[in-house]
CSV table of N, CA and C and ligand atoms in Angstrom, one decimal:
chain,number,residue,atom,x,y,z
A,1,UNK,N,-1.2,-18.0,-67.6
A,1,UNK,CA,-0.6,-18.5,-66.4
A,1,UNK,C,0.6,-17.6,-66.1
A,2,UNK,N,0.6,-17.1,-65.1
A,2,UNK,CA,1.6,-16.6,-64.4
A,2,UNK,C,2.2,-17.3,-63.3
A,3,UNK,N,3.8,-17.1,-64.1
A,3,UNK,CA,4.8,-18.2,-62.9
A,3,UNK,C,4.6,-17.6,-61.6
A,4,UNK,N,4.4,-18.9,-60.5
A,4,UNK,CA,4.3,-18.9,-59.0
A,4,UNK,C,3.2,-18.3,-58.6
A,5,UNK,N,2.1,-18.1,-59.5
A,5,UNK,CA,0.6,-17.4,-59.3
A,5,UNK,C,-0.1,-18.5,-58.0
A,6,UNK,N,-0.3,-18.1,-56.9
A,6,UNK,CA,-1.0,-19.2,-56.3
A,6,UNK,C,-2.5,-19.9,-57.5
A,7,UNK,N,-3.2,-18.7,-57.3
A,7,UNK,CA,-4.5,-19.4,-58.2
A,7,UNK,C,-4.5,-19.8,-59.3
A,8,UNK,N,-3.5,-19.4,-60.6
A,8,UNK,CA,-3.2,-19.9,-61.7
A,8,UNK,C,-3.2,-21.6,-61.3
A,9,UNK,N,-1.9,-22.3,-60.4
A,9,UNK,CA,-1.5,-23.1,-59.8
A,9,UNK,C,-3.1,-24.2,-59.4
A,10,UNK,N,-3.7,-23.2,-58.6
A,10,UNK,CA,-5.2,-23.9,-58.1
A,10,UNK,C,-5.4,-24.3,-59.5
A,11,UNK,N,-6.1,-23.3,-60.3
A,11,UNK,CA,-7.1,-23.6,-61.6
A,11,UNK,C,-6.3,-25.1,-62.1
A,12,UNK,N,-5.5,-25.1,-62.2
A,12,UNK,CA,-4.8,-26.3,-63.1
A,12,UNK,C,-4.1,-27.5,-62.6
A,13,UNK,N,-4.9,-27.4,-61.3
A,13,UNK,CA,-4.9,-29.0,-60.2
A,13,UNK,C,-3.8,-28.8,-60.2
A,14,UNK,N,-2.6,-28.1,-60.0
A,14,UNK,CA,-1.4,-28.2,-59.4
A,14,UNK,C,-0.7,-28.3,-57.8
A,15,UNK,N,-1.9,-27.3,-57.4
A,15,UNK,CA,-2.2,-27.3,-55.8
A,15,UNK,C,-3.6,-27.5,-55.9
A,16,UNK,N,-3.3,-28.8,-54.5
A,16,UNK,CA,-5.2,-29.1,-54.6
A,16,UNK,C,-5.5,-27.9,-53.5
A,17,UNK,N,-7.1,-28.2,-54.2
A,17,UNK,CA,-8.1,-27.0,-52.9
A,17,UNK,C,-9.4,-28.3,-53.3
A,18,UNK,N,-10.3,-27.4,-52.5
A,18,UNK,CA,-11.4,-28.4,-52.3
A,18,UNK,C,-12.2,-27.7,-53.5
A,19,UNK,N,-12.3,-28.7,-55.2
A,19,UNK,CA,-12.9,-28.0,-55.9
A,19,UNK,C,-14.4,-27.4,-55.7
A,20,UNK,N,-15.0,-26.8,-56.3
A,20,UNK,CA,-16.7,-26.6,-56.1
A,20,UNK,C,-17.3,-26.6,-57.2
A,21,UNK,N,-16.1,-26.5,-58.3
A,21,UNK,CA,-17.0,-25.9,-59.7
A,21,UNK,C,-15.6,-25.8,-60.7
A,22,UNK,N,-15.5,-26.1,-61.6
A,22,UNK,CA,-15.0,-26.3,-62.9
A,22,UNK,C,-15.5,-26.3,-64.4
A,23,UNK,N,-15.3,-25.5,-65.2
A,23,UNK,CA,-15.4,-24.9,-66.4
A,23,UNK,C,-13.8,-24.5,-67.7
A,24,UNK,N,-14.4,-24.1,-68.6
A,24,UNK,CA,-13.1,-23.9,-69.6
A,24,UNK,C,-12.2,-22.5,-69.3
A,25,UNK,N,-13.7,-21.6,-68.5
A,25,UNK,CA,-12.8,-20.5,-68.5
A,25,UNK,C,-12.9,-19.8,-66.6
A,26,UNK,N,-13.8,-21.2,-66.1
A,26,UNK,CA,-14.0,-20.3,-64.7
A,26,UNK,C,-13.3,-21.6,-63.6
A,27,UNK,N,-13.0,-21.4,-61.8
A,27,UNK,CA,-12.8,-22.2,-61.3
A,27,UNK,C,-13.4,-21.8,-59.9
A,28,UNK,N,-14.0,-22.8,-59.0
A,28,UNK,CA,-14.4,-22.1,-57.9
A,28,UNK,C,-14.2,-23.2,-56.9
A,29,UNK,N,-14.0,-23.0,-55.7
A,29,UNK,CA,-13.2,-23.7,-54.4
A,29,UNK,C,-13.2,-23.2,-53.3
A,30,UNK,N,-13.6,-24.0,-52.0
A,30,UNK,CA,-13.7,-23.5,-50.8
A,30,UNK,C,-12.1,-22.4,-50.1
A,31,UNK,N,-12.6,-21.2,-49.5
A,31,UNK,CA,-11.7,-21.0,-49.0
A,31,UNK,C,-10.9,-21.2,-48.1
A,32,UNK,N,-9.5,-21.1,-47.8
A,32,UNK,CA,-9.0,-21.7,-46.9
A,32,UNK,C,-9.2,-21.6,-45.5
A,33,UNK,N,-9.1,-20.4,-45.6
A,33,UNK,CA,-9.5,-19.8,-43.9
A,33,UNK,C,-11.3,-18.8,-43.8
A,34,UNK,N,-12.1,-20.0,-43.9
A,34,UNK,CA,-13.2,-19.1,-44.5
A,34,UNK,C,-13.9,-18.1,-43.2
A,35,UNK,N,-14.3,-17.0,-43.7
A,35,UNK,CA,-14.8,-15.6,-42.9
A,35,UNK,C,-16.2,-16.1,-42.7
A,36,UNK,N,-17.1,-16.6,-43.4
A,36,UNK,CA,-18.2,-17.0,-43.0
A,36,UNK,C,-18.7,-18.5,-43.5
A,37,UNK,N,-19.8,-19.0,-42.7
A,37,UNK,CA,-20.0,-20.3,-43.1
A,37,UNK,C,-20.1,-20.9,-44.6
A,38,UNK,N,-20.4,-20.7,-45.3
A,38,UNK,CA,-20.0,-20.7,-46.5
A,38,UNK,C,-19.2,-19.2,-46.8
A,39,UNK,N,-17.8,-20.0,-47.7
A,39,UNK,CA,-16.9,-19.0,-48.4
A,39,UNK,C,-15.8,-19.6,-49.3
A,40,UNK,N,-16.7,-19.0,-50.5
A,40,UNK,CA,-16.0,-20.5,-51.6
A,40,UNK,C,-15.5,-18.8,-52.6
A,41,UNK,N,-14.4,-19.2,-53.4
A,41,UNK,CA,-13.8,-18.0,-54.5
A,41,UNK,C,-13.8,-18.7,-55.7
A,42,UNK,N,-14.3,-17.9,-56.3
A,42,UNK,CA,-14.5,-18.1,-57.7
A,42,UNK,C,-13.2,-17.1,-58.6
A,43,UNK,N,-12.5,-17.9,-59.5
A,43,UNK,CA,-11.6,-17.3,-60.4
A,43,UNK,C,-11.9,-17.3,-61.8
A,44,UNK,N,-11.4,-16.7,-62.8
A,44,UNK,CA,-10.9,-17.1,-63.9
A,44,UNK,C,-10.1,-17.5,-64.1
A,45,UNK,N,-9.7,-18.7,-64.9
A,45,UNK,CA,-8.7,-19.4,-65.2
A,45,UNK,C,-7.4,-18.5,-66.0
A,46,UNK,N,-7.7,-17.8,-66.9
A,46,UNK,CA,-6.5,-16.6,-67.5
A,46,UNK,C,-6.2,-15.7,-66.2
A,47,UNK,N,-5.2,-15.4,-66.1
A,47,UNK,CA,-4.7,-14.7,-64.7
A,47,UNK,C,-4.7,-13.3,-65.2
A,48,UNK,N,-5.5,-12.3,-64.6
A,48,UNK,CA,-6.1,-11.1,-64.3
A,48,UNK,C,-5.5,-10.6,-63.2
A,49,UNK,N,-5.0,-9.7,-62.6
A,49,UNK,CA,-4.5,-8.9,-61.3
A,49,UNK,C,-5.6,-8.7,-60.6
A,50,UNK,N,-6.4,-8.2,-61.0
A,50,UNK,CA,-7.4,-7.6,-60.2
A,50,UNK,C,-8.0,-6.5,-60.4
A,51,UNK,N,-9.5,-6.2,-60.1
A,51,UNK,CA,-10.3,-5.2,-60.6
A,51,UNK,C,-9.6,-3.8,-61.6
A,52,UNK,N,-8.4,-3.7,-60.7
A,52,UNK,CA,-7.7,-2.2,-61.6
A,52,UNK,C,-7.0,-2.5,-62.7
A,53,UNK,N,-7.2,-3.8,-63.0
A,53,UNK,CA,-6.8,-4.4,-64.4
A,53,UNK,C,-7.9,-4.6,-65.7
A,54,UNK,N,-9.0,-4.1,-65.2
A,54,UNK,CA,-10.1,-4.5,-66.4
A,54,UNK,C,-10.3,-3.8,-67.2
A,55,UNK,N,-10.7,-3.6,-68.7
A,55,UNK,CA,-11.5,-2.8,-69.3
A,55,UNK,C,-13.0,-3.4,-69.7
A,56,UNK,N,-12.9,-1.9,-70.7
A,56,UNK,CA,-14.3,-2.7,-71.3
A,56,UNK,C,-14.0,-4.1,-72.2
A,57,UNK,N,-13.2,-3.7,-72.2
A,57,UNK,CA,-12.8,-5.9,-73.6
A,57,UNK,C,-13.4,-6.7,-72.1
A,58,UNK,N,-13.2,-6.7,-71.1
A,58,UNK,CA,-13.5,-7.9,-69.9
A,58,UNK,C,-14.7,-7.9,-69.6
A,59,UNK,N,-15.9,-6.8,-70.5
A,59,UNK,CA,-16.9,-7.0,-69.8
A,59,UNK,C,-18.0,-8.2,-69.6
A,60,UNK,N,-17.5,-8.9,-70.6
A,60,UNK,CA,-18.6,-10.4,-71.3
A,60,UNK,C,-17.8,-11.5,-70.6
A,61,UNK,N,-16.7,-11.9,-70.2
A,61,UNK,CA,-16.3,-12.8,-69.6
A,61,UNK,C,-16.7,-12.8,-67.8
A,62,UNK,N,-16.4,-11.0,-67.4
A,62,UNK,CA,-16.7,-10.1,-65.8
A,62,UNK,C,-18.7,-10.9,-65.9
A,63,UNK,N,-19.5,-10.5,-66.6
A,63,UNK,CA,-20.5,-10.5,-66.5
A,63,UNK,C,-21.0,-12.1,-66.4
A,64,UNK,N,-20.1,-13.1,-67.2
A,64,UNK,CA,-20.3,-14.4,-66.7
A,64,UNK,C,-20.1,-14.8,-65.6
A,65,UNK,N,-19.2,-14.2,-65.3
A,65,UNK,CA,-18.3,-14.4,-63.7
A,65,UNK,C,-19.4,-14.3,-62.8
A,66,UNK,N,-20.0,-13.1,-62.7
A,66,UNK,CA,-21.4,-12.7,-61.9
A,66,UNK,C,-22.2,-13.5,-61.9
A,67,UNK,N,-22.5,-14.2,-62.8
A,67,UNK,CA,-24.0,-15.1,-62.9
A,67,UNK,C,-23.4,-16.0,-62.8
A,68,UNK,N,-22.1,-16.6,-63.0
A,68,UNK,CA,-21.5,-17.8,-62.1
A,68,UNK,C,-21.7,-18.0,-60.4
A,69,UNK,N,-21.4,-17.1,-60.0
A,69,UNK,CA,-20.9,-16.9,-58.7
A,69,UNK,C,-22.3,-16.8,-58.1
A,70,UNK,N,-23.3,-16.2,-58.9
A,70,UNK,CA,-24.7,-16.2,-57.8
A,70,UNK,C,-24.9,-17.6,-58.2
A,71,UNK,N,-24.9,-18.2,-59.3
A,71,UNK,CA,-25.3,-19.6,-59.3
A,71,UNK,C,-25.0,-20.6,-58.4
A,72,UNK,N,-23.4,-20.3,-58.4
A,72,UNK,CA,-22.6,-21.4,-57.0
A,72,UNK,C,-23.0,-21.2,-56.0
A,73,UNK,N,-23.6,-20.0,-55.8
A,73,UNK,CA,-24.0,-19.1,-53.9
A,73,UNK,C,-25.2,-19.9,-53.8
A,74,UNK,N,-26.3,-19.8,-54.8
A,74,UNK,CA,-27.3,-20.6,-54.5
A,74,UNK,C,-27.2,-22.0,-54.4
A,75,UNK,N,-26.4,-22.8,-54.8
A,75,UNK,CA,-26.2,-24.6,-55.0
A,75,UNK,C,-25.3,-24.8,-53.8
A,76,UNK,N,-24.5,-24.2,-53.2
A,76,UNK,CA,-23.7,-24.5,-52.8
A,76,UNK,C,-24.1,-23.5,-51.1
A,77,UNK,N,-25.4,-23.9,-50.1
A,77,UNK,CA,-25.1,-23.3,-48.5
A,77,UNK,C,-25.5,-22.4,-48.2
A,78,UNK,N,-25.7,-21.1,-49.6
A,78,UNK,CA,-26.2,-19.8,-49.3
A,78,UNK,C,-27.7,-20.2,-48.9
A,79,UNK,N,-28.3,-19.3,-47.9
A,79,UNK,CA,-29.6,-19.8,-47.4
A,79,UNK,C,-30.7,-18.9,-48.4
A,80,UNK,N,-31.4,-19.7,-49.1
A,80,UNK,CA,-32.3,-18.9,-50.0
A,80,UNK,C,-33.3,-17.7,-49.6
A,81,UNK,N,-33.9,-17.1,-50.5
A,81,UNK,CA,-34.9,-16.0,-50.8
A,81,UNK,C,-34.3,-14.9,-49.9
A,82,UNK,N,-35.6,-13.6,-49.8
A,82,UNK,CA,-34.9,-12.4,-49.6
A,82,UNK,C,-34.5,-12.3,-47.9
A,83,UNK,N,-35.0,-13.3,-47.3
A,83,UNK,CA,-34.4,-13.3,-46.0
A,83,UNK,C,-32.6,-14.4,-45.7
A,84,UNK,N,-32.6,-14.7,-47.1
A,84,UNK,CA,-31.2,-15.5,-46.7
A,84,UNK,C,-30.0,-14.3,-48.1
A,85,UNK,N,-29.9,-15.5,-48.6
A,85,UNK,CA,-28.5,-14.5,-49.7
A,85,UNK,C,-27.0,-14.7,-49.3
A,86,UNK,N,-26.4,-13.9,-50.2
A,86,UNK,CA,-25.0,-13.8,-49.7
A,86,UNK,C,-24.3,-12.9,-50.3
A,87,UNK,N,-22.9,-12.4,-50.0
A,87,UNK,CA,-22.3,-11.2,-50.8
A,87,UNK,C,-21.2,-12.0,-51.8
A,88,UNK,N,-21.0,-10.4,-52.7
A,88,UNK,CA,-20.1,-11.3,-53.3
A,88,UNK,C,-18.8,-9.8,-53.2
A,89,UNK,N,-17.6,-10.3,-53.0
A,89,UNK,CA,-16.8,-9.2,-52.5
A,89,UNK,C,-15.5,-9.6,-53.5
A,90,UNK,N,-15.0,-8.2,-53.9
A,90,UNK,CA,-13.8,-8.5,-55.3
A,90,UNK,C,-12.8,-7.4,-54.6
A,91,UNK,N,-11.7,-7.5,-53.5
A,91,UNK,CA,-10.6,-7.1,-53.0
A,91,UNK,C,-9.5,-6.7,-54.5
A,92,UNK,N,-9.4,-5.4,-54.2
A,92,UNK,CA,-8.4,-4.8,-55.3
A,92,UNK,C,-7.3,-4.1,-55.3
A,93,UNK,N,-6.4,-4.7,-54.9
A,93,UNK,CA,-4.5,-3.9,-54.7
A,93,UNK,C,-5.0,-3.8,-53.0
A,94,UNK,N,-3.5,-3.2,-52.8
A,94,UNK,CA,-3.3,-3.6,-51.1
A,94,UNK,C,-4.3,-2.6,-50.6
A,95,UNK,N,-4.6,-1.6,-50.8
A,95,UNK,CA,-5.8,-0.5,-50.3
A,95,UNK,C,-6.7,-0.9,-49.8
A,96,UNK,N,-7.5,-2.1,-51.1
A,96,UNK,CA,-8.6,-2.9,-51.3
A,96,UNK,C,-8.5,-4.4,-50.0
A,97,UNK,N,-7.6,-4.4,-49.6
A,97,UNK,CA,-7.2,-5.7,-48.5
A,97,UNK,C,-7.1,-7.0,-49.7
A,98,UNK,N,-6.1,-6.5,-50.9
A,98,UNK,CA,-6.2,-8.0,-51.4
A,98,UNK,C,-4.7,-8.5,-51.0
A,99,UNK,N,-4.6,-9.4,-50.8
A,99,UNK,CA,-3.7,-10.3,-50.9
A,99,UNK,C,-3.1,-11.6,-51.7
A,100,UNK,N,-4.0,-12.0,-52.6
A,100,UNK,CA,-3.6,-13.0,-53.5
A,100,UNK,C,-3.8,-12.0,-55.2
A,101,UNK,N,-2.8,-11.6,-55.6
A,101,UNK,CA,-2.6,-10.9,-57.0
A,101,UNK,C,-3.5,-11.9,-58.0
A,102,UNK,N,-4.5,-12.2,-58.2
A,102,UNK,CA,-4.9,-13.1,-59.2
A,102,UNK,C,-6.8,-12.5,-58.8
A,103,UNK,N,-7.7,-11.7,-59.7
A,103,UNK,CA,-8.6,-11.8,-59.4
A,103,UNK,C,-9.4,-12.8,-59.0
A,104,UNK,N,-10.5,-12.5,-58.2
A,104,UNK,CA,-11.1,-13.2,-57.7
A,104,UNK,C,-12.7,-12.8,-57.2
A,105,UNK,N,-13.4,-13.4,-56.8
A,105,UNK,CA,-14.8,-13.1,-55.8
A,105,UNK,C,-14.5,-14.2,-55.2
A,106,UNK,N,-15.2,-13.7,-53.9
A,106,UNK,CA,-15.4,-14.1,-53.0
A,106,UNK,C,-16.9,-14.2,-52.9
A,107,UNK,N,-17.3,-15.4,-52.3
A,107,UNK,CA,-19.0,-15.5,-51.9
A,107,UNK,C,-18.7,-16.3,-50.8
A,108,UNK,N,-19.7,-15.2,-50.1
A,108,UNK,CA,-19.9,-14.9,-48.4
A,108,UNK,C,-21.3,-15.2,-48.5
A,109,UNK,N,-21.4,-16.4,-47.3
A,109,UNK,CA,-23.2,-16.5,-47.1
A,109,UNK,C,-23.2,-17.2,-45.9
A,110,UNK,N,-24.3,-17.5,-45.5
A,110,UNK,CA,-25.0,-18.7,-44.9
A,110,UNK,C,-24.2,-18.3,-43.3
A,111,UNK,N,-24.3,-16.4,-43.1
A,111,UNK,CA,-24.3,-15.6,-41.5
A,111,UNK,C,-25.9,-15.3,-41.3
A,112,UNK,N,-26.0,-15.8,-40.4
A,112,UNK,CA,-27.4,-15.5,-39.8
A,112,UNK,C,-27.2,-15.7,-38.6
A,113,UNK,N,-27.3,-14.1,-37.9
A,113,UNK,CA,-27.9,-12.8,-38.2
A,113,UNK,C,-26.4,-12.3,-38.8
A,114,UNK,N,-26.5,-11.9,-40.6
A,114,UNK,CA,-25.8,-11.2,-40.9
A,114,UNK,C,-25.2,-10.5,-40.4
A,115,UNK,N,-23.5,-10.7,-40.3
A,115,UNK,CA,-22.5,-9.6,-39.7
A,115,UNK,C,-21.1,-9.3,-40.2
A,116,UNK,N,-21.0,-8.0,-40.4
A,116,UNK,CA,-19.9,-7.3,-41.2
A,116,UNK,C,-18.0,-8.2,-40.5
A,117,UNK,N,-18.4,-9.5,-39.9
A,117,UNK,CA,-17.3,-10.5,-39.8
A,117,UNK,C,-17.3,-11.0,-40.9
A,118,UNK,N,-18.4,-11.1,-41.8
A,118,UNK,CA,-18.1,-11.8,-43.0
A,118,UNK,C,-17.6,-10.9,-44.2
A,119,UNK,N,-16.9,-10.1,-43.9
A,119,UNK,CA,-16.0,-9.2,-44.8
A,119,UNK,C,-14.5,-9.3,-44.8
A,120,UNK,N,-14.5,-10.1,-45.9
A,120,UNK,CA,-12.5,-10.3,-45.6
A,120,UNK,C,-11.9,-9.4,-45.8
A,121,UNK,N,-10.7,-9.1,-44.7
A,121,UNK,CA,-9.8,-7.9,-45.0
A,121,UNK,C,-10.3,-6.7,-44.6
A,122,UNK,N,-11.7,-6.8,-43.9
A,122,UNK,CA,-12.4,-5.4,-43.8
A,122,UNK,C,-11.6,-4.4,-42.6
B,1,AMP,P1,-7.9,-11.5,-50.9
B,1,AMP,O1,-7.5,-10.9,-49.6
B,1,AMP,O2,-9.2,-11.0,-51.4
B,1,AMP,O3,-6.7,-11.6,-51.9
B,1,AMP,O4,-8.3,-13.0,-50.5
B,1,AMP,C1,-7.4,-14.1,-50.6
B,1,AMP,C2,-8.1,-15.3,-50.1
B,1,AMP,O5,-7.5,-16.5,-50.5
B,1,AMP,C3,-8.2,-15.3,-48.5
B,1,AMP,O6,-9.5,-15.3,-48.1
B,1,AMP,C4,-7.4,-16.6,-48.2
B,1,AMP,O7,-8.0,-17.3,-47.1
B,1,AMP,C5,-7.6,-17.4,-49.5
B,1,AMP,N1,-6.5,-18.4,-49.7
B,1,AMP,C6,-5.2,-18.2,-49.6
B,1,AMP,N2,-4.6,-19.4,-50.0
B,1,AMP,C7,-5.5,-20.3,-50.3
B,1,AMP,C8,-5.5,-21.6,-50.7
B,1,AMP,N3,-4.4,-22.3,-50.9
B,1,AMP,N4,-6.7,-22.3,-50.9
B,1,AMP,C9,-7.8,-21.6,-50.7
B,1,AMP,N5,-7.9,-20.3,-50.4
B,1,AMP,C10,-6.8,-19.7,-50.1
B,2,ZN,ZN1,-2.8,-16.2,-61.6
């Protein structure tokens, strides 16, 4: 936990959001101002900066994260098989258009006809 972390704060019911998904080590919740019809962010609960923060130690936790996040995209709006889907987008330092210091993904879905509006920060 990092003091005044917005998402630290989320993970730990401190500020509500609209949960989606809760675990020991993961949290996921709709986003506030969402880019596309479904747009829920998935966190880790340990506070991470952001992609330019990882090594290889993060790769077994990073890799859960992945198969979390397509799991939520599918249960939660994303329109199935190879004609539906969704992205999953990881904003990294201000370059990257991130704005909340606390990694994250983002899962983008359920634009049909797919369009590069569902890119936050783009
Ligand atoms: P990024 O630019 O990748 O750091 O994305 C931060 C995302 O957090 C944006 O899409 C915001 O809409 C979203 N966001 C900011 N505050 C909240 C909040 N209190 N609850 C849910 N989502 C939020
Ligand atoms: Zn944090």
């Amino acid at each position: 936990m990092t003091q005044d972390c917005l998402f630290c704060k989320i993970s730990k019911g401190e500020i509500p959001s609209k949960k989606v998904y809760e675990d020991d080590e993961f949290f996921a919740f709709h986003d506030i101002n969402p880019a596309a019809p479904v747009h829920i962010l998935v966190i880790p609960k340990k506070h991470v900066v952001s992609m330019q923060h990882v090594t290889e130690h993060d790769a077994e936790w990073l890799g859960r994260l992945m198969v979390l996040a397509a799991k939520i995209a599918q249960e939660n709006g994303c329109n199935p098989g190879h004609e539906g889907g969704f992205r999953l987008v990881t904003n990294s330092g201000i370059e990257g258009g991130q704005e909340i210091f606390h990694l994250h993904l983002h899962i983008l879905g359920g634009t049909r006809p797919w369009s590069n509006r569902a890119a936050p920060a783009a």
